[in-house]
PDB file of C-alpha atoms and ligand atoms in Angstrom:
ATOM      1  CA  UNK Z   1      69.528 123.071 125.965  1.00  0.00           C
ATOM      2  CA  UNK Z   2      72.964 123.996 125.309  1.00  0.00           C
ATOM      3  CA  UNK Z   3      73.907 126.100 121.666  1.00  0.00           C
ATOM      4  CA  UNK Z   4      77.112 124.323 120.903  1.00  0.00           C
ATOM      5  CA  UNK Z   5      76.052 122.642 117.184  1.00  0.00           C
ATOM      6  CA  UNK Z   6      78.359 119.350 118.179  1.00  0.00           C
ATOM      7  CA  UNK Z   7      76.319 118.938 121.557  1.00  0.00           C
ATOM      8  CA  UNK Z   8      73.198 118.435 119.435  1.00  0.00           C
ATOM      9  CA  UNK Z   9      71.788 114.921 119.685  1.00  0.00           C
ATOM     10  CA  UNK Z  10      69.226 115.479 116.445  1.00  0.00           C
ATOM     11  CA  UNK Z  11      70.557 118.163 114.600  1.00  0.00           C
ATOM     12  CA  UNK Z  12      67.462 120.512 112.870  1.00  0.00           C
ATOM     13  CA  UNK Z  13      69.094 120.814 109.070  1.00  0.00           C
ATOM     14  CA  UNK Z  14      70.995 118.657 106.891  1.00  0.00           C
ATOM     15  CA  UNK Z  15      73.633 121.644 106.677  1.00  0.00           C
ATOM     16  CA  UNK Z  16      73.830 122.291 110.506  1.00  0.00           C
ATOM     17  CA  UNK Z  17      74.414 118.578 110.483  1.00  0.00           C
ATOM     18  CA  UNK Z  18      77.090 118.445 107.795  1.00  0.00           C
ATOM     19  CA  UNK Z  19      78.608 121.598 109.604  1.00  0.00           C
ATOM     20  CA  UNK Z  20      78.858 119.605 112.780  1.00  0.00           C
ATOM     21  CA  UNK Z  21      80.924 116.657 111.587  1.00  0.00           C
ATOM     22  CA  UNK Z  22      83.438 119.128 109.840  1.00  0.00           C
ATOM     23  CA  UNK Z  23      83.622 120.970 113.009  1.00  0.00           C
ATOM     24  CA  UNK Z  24      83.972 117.561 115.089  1.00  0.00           C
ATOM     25  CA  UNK Z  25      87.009 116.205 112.620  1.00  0.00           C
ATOM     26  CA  UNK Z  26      88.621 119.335 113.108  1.00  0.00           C
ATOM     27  CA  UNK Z  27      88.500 119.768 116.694  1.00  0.00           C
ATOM     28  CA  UNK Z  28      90.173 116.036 116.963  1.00  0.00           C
ATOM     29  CA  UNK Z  29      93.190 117.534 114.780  1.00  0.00           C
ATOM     30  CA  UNK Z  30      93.131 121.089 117.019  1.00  0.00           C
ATOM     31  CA  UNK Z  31      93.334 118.831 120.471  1.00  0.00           C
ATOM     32  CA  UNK Z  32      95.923 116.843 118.838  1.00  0.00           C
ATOM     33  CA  UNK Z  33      94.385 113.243 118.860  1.00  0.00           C
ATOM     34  CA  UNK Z  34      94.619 113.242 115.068  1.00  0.00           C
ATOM     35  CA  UNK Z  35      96.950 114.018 112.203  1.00  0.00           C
ATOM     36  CA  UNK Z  36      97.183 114.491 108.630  1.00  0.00           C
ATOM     37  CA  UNK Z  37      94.425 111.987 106.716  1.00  0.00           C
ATOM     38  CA  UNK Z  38      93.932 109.644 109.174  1.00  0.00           C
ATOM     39  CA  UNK Z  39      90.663 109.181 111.144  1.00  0.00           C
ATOM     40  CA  UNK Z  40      87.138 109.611 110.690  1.00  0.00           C
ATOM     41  CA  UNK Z  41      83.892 111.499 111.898  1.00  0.00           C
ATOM     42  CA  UNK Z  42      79.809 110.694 111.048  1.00  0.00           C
ATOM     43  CA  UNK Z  43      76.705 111.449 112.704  1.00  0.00           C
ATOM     44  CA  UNK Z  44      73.201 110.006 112.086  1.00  0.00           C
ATOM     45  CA  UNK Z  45      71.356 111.926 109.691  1.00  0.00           C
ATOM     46  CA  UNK Z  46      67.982 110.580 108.468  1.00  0.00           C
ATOM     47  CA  UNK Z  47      66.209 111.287 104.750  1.00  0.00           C
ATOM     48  CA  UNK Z  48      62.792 111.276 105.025  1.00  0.00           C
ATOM     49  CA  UNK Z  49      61.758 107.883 104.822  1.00  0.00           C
ATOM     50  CA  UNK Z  50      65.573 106.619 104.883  1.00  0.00           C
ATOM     51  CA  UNK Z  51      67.813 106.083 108.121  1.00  0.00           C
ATOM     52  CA  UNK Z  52      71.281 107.215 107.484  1.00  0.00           C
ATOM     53  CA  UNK Z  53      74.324 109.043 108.451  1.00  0.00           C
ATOM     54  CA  UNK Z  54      76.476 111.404 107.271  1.00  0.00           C
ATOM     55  CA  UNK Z  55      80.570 110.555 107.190  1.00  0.00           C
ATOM     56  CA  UNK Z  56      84.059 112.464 106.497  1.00  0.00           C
ATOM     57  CA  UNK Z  57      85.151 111.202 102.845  1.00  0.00           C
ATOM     58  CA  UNK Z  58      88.135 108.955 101.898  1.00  0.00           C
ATOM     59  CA  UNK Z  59      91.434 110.481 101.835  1.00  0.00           C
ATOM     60  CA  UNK Z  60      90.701 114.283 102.279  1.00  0.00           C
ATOM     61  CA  UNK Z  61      92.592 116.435 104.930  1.00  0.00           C
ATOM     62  CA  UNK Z  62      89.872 118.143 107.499  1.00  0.00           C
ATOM     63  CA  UNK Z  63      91.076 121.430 106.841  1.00  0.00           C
ATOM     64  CA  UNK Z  64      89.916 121.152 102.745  1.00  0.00           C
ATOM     65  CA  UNK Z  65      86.962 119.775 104.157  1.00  0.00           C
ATOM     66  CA  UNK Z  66      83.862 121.606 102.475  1.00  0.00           C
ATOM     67  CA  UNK Z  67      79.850 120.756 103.151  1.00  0.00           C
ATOM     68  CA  UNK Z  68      79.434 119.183  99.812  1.00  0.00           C
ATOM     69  CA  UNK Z  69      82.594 116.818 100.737  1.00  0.00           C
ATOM     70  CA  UNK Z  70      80.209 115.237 103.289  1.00  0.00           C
ATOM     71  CA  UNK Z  71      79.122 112.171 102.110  1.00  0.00           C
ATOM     72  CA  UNK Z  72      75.274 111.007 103.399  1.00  0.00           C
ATOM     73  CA  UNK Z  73      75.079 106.893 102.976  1.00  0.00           C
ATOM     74  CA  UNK Z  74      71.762 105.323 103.744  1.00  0.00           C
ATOM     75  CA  UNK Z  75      71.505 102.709 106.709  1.00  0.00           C
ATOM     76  CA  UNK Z  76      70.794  99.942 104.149  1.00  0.00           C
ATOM     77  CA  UNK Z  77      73.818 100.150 101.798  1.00  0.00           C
ATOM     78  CA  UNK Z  78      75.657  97.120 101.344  1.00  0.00           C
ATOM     79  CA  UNK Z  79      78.738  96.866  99.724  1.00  0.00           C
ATOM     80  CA  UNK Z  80      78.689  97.635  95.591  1.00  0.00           C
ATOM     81  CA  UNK Z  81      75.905 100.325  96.868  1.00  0.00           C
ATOM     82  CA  UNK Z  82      76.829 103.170  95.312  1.00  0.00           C
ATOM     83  CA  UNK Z  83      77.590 106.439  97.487  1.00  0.00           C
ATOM     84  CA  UNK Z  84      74.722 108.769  97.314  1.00  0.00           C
ATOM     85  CA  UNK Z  85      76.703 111.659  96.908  1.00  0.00           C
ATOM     86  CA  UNK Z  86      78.931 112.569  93.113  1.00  0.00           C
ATOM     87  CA  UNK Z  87      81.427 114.213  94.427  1.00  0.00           C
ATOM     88  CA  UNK Z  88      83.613 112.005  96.886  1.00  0.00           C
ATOM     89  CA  UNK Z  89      83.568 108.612  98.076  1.00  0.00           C
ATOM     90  CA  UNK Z  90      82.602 107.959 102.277  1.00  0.00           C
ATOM     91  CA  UNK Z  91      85.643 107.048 104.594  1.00  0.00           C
ATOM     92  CA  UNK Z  92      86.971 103.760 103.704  1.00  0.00           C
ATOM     93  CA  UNK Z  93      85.292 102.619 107.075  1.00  0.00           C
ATOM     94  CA  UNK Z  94      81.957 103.045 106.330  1.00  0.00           C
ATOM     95  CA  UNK Z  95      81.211  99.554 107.225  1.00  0.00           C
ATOM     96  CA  UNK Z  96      82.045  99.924 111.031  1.00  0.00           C
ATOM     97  CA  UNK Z  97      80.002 103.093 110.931  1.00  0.00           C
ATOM     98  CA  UNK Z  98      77.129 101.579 109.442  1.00  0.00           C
ATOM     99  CA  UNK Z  99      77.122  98.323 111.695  1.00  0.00           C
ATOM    100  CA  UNK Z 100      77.575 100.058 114.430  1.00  0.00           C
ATOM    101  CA  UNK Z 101      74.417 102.417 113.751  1.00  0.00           C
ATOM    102  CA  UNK Z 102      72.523  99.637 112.777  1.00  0.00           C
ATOM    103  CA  UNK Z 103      73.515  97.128 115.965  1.00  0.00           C
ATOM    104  CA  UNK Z 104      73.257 100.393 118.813  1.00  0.00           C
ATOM    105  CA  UNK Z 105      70.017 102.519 118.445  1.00  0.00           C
ATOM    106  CA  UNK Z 106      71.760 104.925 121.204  1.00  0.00           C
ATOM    107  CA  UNK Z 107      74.452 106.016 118.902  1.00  0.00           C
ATOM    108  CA  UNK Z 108      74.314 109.030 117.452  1.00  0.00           C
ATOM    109  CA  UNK Z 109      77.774 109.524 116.799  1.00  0.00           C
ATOM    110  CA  UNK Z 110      81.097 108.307 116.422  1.00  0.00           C
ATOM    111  CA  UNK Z 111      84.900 109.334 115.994  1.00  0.00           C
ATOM    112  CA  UNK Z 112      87.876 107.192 114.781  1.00  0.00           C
ATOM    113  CA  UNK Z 113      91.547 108.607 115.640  1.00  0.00           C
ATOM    114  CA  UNK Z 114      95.030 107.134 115.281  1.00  0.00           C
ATOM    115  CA  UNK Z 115      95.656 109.034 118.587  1.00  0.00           C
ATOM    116  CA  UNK Z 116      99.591 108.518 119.774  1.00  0.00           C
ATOM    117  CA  UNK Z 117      99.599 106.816 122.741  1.00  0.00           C
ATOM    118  CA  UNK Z 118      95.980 104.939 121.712  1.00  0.00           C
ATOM    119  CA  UNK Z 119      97.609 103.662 118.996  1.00  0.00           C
ATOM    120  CA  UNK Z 120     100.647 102.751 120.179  1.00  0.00           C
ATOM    121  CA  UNK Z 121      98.847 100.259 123.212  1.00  0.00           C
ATOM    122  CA  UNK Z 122      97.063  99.012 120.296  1.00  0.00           C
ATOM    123  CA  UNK Z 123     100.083  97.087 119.148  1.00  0.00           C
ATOM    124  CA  UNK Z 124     101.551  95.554 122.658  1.00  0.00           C
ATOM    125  CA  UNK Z 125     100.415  91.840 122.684  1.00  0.00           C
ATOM    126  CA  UNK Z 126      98.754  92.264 126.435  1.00  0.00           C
ATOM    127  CA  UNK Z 127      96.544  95.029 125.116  1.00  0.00           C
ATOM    128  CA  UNK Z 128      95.468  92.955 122.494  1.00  0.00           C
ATOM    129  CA  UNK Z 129      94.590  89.771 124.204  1.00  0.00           C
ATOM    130  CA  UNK Z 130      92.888  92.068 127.447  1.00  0.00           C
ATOM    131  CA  UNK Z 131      92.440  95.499 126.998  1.00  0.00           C
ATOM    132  CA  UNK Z 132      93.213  98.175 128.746  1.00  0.00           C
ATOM    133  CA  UNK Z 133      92.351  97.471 132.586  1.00  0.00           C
ATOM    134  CA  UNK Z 134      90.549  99.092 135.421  1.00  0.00           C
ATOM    135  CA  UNK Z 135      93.972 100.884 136.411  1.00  0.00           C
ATOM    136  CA  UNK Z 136      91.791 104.250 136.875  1.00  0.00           C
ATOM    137  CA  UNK Z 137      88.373 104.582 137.701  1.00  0.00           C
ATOM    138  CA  UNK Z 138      87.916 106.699 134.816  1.00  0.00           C
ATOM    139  CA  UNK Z 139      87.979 103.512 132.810  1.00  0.00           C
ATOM    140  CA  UNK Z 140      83.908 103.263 133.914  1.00  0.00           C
ATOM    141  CA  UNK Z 141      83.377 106.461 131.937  1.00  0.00           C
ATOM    142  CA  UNK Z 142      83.883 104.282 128.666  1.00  0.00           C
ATOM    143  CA  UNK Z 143      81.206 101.494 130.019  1.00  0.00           C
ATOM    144  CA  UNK Z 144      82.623  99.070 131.754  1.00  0.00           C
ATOM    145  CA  UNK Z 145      85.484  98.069 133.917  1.00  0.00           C
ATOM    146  CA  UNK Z 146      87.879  97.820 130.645  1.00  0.00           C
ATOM    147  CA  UNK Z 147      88.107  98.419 127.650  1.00  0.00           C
ATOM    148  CA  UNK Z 148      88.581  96.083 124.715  1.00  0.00           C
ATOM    149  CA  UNK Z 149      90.819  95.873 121.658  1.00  0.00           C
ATOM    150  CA  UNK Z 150      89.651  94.792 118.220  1.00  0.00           C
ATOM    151  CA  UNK Z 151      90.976  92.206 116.545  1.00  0.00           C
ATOM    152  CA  UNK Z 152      93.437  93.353 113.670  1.00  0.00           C
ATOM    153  CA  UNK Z 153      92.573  93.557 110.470  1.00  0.00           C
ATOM    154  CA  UNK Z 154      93.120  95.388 107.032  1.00  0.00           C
ATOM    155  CA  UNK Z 155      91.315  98.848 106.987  1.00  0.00           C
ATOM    156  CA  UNK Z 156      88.204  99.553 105.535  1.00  0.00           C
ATOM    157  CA  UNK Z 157      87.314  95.580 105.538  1.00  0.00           C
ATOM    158  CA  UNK Z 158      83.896  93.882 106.818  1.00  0.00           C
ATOM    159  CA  UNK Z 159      85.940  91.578 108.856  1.00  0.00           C
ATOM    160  CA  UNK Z 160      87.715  94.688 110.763  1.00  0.00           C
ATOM    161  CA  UNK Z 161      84.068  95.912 111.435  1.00  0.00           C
ATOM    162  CA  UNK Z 162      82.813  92.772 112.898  1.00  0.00           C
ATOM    163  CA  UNK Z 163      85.712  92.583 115.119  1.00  0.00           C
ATOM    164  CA  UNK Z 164      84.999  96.315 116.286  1.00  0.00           C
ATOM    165  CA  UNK Z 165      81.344  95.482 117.099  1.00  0.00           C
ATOM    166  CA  UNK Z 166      82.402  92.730 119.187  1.00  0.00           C
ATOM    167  CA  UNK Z 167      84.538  95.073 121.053  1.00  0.00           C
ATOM    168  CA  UNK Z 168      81.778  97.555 121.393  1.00  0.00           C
ATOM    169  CA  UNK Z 169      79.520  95.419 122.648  1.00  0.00           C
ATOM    170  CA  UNK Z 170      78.564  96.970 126.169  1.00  0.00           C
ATOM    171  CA  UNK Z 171      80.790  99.931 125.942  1.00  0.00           C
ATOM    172  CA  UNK Z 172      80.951 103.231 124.248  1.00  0.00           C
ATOM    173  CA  UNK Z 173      84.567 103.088 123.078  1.00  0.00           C
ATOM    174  CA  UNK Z 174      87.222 100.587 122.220  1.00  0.00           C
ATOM    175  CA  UNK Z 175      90.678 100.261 121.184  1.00  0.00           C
ATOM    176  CA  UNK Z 176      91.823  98.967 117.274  1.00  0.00           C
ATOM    177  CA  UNK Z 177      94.974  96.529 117.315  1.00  0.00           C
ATOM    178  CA  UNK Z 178      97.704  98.111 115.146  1.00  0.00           C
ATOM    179  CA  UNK Z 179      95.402 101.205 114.148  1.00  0.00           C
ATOM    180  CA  UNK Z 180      93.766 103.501 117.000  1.00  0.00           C
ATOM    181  CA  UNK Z 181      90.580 103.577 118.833  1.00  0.00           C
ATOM    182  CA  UNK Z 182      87.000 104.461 118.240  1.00  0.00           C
ATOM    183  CA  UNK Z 183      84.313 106.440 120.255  1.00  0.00           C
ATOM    184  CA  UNK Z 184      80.626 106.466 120.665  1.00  0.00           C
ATOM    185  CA  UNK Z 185      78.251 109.229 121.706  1.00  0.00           C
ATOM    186  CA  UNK Z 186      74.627 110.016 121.963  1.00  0.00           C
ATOM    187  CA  UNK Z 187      76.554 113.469 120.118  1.00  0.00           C
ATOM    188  CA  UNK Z 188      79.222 114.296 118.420  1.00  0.00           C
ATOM    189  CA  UNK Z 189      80.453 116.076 121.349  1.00  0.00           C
ATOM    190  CA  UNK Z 190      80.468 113.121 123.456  1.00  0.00           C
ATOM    191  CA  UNK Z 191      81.797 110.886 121.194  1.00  0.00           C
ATOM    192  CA  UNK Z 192      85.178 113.022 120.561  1.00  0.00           C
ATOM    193  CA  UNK Z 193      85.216 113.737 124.817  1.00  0.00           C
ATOM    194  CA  UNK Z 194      85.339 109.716 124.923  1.00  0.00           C
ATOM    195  CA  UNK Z 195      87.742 109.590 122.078  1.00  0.00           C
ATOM    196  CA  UNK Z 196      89.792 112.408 124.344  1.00  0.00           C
ATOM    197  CA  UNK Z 197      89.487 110.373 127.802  1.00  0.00           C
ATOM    198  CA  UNK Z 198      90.577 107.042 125.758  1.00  0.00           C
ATOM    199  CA  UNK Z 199      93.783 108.697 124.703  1.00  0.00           C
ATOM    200  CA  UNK Z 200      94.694 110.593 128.062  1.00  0.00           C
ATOM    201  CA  UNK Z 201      93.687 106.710 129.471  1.00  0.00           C
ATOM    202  CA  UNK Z 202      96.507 105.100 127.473  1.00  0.00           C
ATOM    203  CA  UNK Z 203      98.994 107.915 127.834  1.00  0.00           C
ATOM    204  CA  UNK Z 204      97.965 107.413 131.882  1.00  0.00           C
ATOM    205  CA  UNK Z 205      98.464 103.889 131.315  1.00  0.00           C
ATOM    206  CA  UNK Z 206     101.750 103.589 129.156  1.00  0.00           C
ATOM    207  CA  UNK Z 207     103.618 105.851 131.515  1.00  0.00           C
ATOM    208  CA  UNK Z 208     101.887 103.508 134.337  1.00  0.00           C
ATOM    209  CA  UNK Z 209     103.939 100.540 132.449  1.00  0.00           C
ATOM    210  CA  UNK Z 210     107.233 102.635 132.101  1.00  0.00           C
ATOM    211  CA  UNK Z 211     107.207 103.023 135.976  1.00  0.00           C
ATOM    212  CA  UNK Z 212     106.646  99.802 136.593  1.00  0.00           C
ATOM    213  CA  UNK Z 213     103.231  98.616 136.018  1.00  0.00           C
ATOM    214  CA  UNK Z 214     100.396 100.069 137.620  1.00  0.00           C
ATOM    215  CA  UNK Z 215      98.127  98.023 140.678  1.00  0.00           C
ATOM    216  CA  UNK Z 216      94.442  97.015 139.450  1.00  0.00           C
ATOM    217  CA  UNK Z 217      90.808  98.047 140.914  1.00  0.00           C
ATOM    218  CA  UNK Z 218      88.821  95.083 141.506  1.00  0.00           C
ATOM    219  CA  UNK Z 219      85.753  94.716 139.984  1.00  0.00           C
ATOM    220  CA  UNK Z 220      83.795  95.663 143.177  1.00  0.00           C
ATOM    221  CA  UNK Z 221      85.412  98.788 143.464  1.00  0.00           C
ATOM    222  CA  UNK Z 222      84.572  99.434 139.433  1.00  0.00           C
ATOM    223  CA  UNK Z 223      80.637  98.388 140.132  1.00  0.00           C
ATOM    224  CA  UNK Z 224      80.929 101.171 143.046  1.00  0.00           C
ATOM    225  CA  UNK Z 225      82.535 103.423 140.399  1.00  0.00           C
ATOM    226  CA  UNK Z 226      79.848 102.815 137.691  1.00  0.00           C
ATOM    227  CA  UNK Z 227      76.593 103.162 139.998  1.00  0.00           C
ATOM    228  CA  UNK Z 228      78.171 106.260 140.870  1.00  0.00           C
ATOM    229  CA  UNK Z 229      78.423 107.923 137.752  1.00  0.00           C
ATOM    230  CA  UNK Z 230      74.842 106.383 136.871  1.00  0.00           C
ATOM    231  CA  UNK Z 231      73.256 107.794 140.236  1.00  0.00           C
ATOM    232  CA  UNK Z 232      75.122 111.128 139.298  1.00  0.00           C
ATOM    233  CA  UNK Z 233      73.632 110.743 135.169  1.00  0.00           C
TER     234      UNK Z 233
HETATM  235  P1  13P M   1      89.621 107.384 105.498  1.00  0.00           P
HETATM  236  O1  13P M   1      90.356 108.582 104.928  1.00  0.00           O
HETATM  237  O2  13P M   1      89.151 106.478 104.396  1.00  0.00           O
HETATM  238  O3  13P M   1      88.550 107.781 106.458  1.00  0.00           O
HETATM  239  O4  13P M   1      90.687 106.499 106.288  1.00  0.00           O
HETATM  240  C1  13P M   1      91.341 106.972 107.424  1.00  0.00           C
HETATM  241  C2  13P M   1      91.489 105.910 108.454  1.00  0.00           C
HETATM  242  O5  13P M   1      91.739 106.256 109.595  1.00  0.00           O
HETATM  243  C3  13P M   1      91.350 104.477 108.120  1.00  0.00           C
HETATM  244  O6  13P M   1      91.271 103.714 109.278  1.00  0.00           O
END
């Protein structure tokens, strides 16, 4: 059992909890897969009788980031639910955090960056109609032998949401047309080492494109991949 607070999967306190996901968002910024307000951090964090999670607010840089900005929003809440907390309002995509919670038990955690080189795949037409490819093995880290982009839309909408649960669906991260990519983790800890391996993917694969495009694995060689990493757990 390991001590580091973003490597735990059920955190025991509400604080050590809130702690965590302020520690998380500003790790992404220190590694350098974030910047000024953009992205977003939450972690599942249940009230007695009522499943939850607990999300960076709207519009506030990490570093002012205090406890109390930490905003807990229950499972249930549908849009004109009011936040529980007074003091700030939850990430303007709280919908993709909650739908995601509520469609993959798993998920304990997730992270949302505008990372560079993430982002800037995000926009190429090819990316958006196929993904990013099985150009590296390390691809099968993420949960299958590519990984998807979600449709465009306007942030903060339910329609960008469903299109991001579509591109979950069998994988633990995906790309965001025109916006970034998101991560998934059993912790927060694995969630932003996804969010990490996404980026260095995409900077692997862009300069793979400036030298001339790289050669594919096939999807035997990716099967071979991925019941290696399972055999290994
Ligand atoms: P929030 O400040 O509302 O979390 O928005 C940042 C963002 O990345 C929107 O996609």
């Amino acid at each position: 059992m390991t001590d580091d607070p973003l490597a735990q999967a059920r955190h025991r306190t509400e604080a050590e909890a809130r702690a965590a996901v302020i520690a998380c968002a500003l790790q992404m910024n220190a590694l350098g897969i974030n910047h000024g307000k953009a992205g977003n951090v939450s972690c599942r964090w249940d009230r007695s009788a009522a499943s939850g999670y607990l999300i960076t607010p709207a519009a506030l840089p990490f570093h002012r980031l205090e406890a109390a900005d930490i905003v807990w929003m229950a499972l249930e809440a549908d849009d004109g639910d009011a936040p529980d907390e007074a003091r700030g309002q939850p990430s303007s995509e709280w919908r993709f955090h909650r739908d995601l919670y509520r469609a993959r038990g798993q998920v304990q955690a997730l992270v949302h960056t505008h990372s560079l080189h993430a982002a800037a795949l995000s926009c190429l037409p090819a990316i958006q109609r196929s993904g990013l490819p099985p150009f590296h093995y390390m691809i099968a880290t993420l949960g299958g032998s590519d990984v998807r982009c979600a449709a465009y839309h306007s942030f903060g909408t339910q329609a960008l949401s469903d299109a991001v649960i579509t591109a979950m669906q069998g994988r633990h991260a995906c790309l965001m047309a025109h916006h970034g990519l998101l991560a998934a983790g059993g912790h927060l800890a694995q969630a932003l080492s996804r969010a990490l391996e996404l980026e260095r993917l995409s900077q692997m694969y862009a300069l793979g494109l400036s030298l001339g495009g790289p050669a594919l694995l096939d999807e035997a060689q990716m099967q071979d991949v991925m019941a290696r990493f399972a055999r290994r757990g």
